[in-house]
GROMACS .gro file of N, CA and C in nm:
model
  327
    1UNK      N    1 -14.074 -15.302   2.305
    1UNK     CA    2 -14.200 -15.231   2.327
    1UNK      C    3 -14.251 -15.176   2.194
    2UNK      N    4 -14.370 -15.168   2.184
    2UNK     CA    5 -14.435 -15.117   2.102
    2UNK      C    6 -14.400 -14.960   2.078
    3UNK      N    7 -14.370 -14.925   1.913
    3UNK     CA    8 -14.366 -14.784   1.920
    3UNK      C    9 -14.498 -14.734   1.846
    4UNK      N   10 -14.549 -14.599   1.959
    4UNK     CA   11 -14.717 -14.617   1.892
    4UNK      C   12 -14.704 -14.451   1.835
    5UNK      N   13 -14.614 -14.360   1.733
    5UNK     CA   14 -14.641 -14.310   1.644
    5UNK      C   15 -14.629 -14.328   1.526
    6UNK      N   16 -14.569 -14.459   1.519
    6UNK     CA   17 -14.634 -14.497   1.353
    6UNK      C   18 -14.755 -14.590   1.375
    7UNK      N   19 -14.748 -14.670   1.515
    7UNK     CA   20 -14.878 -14.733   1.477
    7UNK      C   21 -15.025 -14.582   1.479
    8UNK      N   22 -14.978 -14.504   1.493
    8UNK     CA   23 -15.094 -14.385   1.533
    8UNK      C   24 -15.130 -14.328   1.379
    9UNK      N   25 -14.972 -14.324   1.287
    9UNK     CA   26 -15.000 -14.271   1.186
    9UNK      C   27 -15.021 -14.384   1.067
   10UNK      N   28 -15.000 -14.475   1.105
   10UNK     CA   29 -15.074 -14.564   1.045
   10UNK      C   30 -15.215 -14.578   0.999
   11UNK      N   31 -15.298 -14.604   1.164
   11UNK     CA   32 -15.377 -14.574   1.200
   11UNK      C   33 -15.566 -14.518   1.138
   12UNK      N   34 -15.478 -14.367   1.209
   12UNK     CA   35 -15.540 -14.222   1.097
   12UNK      C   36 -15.531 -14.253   0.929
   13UNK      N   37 -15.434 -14.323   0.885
   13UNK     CA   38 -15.448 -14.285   0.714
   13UNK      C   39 -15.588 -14.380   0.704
   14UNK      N   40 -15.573 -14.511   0.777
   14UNK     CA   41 -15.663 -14.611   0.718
   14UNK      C   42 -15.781 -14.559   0.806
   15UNK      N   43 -15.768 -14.513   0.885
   15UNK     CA   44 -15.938 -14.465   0.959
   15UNK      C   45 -16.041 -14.407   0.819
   16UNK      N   46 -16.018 -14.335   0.803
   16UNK     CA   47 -16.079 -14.297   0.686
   16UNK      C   48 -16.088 -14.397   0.557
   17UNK      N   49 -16.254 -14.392   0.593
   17UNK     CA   50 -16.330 -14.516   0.450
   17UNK      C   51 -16.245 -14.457   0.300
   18UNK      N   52 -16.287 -14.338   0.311
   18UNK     CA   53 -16.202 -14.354   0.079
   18UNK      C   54 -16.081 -14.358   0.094
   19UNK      N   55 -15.978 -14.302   0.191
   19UNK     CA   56 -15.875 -14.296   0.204
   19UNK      C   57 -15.783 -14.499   0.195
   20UNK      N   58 -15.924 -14.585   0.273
   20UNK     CA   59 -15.861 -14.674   0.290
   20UNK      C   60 -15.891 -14.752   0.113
   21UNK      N   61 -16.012 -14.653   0.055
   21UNK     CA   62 -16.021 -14.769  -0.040
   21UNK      C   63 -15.944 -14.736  -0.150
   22UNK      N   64 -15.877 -14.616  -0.142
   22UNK     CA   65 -15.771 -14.552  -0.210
   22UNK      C   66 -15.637 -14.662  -0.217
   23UNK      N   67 -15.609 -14.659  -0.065
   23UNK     CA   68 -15.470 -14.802  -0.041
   23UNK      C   69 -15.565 -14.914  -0.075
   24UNK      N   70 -15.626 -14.962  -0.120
   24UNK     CA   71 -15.701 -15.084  -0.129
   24UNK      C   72 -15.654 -15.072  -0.301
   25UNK      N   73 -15.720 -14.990  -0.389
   25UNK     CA   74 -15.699 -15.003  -0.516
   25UNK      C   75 -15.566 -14.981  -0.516
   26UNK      N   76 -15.453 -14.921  -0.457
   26UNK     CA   77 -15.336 -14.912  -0.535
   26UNK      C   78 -15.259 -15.021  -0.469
   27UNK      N   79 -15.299 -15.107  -0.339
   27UNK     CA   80 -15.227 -15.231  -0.313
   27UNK      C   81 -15.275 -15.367  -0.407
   28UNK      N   82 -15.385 -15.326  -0.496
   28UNK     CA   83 -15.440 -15.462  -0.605
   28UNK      C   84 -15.399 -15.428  -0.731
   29UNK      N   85 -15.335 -15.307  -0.758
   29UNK     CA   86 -15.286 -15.243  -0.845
   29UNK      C   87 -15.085 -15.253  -0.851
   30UNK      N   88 -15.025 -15.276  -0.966
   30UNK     CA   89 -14.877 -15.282  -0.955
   30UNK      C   90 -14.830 -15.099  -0.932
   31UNK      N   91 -14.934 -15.113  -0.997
   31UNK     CA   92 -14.823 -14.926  -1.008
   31UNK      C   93 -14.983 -14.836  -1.094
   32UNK      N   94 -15.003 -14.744  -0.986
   32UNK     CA   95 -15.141 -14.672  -1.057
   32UNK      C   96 -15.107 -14.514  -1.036
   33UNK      N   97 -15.158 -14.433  -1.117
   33UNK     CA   98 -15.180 -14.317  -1.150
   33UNK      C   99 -15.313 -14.249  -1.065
   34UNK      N  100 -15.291 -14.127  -1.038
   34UNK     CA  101 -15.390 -14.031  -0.971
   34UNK      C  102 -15.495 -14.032  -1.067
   35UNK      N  103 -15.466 -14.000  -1.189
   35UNK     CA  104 -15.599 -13.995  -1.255
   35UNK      C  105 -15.609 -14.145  -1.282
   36UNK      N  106 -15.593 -14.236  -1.249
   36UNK     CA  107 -15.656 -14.392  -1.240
   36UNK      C  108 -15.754 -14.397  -1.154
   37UNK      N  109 -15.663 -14.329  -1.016
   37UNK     CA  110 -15.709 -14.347  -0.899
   37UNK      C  111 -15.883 -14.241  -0.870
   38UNK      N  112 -15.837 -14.138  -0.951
   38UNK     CA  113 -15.962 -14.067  -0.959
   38UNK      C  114 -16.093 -14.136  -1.049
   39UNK      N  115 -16.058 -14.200  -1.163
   39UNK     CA  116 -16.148 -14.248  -1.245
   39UNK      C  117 -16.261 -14.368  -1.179
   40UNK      N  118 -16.384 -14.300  -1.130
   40UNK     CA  119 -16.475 -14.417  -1.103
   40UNK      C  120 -16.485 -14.422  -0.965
   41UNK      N  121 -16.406 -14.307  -0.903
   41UNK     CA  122 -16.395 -14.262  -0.747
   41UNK      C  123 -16.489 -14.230  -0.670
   42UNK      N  124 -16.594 -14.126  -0.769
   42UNK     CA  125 -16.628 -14.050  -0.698
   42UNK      C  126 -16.613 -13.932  -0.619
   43UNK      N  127 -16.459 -13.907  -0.665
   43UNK     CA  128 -16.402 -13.811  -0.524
   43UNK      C  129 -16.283 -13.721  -0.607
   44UNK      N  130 -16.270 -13.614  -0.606
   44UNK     CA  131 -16.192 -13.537  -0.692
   44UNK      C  132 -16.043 -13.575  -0.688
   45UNK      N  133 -15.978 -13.528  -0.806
   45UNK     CA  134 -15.853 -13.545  -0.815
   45UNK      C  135 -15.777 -13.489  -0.658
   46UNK      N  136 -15.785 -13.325  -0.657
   46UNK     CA  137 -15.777 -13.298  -0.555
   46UNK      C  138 -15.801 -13.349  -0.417
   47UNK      N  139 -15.917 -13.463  -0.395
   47UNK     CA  140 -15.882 -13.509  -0.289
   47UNK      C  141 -15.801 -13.630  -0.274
   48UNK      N  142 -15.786 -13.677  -0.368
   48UNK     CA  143 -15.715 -13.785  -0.396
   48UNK      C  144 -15.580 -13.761  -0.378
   49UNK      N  145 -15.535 -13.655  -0.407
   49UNK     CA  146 -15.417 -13.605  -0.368
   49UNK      C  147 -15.438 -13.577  -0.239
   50UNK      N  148 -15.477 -13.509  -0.203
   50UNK     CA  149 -15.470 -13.508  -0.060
   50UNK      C  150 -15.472 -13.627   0.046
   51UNK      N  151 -15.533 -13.769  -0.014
   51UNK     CA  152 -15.543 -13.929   0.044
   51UNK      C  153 -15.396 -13.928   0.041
   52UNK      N  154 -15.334 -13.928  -0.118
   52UNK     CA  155 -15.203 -13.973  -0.125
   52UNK      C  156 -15.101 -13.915   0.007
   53UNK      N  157 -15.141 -13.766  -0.015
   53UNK     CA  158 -15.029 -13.732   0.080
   53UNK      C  159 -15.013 -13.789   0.195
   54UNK      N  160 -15.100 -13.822   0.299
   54UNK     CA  161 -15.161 -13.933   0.405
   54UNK      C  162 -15.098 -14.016   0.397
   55UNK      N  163 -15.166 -14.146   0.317
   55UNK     CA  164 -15.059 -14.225   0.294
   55UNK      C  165 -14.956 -14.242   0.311
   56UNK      N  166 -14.898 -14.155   0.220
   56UNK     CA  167 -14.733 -14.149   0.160
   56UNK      C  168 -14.645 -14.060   0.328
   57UNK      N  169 -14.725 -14.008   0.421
   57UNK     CA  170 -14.656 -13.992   0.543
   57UNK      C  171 -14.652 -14.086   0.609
   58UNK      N  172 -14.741 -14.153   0.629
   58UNK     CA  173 -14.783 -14.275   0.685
   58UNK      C  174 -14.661 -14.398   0.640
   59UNK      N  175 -14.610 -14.387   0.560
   59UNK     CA  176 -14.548 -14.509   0.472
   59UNK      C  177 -14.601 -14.628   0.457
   60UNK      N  178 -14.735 -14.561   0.398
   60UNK     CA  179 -14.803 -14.681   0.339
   60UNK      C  180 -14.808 -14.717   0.188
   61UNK      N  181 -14.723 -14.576   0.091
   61UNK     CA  182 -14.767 -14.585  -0.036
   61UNK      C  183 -14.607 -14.523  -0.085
   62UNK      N  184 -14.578 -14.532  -0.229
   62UNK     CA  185 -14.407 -14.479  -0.285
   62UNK      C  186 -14.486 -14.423  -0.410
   63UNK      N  187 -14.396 -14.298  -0.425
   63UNK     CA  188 -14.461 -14.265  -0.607
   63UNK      C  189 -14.318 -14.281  -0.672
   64UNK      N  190 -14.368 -14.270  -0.786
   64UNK     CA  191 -14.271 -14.308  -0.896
   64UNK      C  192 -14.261 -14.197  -0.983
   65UNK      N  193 -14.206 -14.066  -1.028
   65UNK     CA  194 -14.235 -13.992  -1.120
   65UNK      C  195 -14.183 -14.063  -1.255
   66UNK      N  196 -14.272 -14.040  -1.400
   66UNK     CA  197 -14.198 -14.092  -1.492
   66UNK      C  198 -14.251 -13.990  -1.593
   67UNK      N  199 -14.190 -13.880  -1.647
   67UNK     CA  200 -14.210 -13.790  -1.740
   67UNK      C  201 -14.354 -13.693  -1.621
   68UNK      N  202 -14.471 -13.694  -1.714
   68UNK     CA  203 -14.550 -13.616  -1.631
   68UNK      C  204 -14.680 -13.696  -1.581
   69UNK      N  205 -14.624 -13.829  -1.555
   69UNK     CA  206 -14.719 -13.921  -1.475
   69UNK      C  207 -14.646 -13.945  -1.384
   70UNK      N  208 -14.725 -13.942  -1.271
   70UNK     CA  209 -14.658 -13.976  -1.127
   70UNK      C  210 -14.720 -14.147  -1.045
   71UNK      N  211 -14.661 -14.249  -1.063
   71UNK     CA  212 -14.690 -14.352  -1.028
   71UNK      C  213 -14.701 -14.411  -0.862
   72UNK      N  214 -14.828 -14.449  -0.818
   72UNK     CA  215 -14.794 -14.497  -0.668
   72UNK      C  216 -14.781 -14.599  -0.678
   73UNK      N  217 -14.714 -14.680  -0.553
   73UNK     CA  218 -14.721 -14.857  -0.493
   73UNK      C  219 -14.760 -14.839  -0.361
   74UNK      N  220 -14.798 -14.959  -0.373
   74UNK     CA  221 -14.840 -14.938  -0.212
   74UNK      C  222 -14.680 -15.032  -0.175
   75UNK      N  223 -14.678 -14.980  -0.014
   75UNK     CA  224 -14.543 -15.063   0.029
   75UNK      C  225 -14.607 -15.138   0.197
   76UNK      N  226 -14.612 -15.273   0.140
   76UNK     CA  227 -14.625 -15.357   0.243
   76UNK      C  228 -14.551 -15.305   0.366
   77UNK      N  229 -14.477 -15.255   0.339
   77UNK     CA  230 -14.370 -15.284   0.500
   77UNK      C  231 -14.453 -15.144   0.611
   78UNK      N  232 -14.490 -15.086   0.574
   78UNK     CA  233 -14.594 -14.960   0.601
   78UNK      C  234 -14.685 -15.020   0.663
   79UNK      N  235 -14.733 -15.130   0.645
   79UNK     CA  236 -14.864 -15.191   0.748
   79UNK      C  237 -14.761 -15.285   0.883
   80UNK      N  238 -14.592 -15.295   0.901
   80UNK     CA  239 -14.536 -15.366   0.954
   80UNK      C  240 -14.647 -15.306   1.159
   81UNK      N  241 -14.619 -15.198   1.181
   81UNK     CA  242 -14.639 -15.118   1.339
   81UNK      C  243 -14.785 -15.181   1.321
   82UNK      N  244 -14.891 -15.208   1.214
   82UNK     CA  245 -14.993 -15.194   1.263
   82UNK      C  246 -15.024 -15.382   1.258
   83UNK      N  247 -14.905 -15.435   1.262
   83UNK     CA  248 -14.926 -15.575   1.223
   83UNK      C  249 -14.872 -15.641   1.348
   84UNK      N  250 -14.753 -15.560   1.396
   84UNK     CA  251 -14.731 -15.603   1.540
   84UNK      C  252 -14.754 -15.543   1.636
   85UNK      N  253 -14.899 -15.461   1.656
   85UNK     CA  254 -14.936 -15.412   1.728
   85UNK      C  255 -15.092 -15.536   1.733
   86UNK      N  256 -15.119 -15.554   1.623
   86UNK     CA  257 -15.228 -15.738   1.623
   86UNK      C  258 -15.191 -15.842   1.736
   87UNK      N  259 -15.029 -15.845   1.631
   87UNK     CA  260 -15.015 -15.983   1.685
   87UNK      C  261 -14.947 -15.981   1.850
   88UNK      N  262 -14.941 -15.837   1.888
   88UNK     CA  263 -14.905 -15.788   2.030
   88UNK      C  264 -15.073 -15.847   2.145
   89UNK      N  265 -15.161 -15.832   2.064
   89UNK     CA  266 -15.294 -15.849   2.142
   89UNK      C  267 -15.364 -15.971   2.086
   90UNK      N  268 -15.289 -16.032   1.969
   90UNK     CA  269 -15.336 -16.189   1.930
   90UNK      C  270 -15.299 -16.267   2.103
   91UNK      N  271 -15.157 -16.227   2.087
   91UNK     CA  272 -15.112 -16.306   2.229
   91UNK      C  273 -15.214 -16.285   2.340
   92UNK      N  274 -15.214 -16.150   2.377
   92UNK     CA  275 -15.308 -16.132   2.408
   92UNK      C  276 -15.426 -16.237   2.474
   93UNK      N  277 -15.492 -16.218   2.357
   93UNK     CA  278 -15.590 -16.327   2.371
   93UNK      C  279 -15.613 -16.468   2.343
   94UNK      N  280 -15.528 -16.521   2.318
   94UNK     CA  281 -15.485 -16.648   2.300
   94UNK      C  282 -15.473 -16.726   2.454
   95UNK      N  283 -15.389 -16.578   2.545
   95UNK     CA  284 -15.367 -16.612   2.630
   95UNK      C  285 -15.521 -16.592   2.737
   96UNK      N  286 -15.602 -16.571   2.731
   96UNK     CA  287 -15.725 -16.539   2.810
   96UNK      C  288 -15.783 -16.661   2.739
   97UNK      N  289 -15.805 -16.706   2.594
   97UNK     CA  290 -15.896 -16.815   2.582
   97UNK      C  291 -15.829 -16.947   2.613
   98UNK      N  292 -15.736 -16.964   2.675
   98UNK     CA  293 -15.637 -17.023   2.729
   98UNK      C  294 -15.662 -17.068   2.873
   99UNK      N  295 -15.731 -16.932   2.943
   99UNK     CA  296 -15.767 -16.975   3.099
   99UNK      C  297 -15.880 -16.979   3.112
  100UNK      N  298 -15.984 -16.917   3.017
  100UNK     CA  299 -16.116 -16.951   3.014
  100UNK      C  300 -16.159 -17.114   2.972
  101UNK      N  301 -16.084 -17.162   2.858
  101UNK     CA  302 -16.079 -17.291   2.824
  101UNK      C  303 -16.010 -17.397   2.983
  102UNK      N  304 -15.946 -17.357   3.065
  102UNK     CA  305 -15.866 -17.418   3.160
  102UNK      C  306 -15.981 -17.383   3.241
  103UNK      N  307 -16.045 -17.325   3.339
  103UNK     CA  308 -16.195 -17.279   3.390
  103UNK      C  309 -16.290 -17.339   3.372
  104UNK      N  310 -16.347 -17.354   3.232
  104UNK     CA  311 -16.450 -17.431   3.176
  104UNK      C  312 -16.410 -17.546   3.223
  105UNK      N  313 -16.304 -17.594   3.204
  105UNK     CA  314 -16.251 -17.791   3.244
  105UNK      C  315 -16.264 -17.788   3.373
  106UNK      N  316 -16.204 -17.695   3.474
  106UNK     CA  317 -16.235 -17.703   3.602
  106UNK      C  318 -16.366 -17.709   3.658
  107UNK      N  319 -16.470 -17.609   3.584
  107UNK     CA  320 -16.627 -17.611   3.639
  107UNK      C  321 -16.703 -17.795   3.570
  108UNK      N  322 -16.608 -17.829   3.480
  108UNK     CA  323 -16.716 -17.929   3.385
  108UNK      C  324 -16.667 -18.069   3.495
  109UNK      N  325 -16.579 -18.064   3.574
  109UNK     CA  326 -16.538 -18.169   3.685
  109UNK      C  327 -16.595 -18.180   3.773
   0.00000   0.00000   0.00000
């Protein structure tokens, strides 16, 4: 069965537009910095930190401290709940265009 509080906290981080374009630049990115992440944002350091923290509950993102730069990644395996919670309703519907396609053949006879 599906467990739906990580797909929930999943979710919530990416609901939010800057938040998602936040994981967007640091998943096209190897390893980025807050003030990277701030530069060209639009959106204060401070909130940017506040995206990260999101994220980083979420387990969508890892930091790296190295002296007094703090490095994020994004971590694939963090999108795993919201990937088989897809392919939970791909079936889904695979299986409905399946009997609609079987229907259609029956009415076209």
């Amino acid at each position: 069965m599906i467990e739906t509080a990580p797909i929930t906290a999943v979710m919530r981080a990416l609901a939010d537009p800057t938040r998602r374009a936040v994981f967007e630049r640091i998943a096209k990115a190897d390893e980025i910095t807050v003030v990277e992440l701030t530069r060209g944002s639009g959106v204060t350091q401070g909130a940017i930190s506040q995206h990260l923290k999101s994220l980083k509950q979420a387990g969508l993102v890892t930091e790296r401290p190295e002296g007094r730069n703090v490095y994020y990644r994004a971590e694939p395996e963090g999108l795993e709940p919201l990937v088989d919670w897809m392919s939970h309703y791909g079936t889904f519907w695979r299986e409905r265009f399946a009997n609609l396609r079987t229907l259609l053949k029956e009415i076209d006879t």
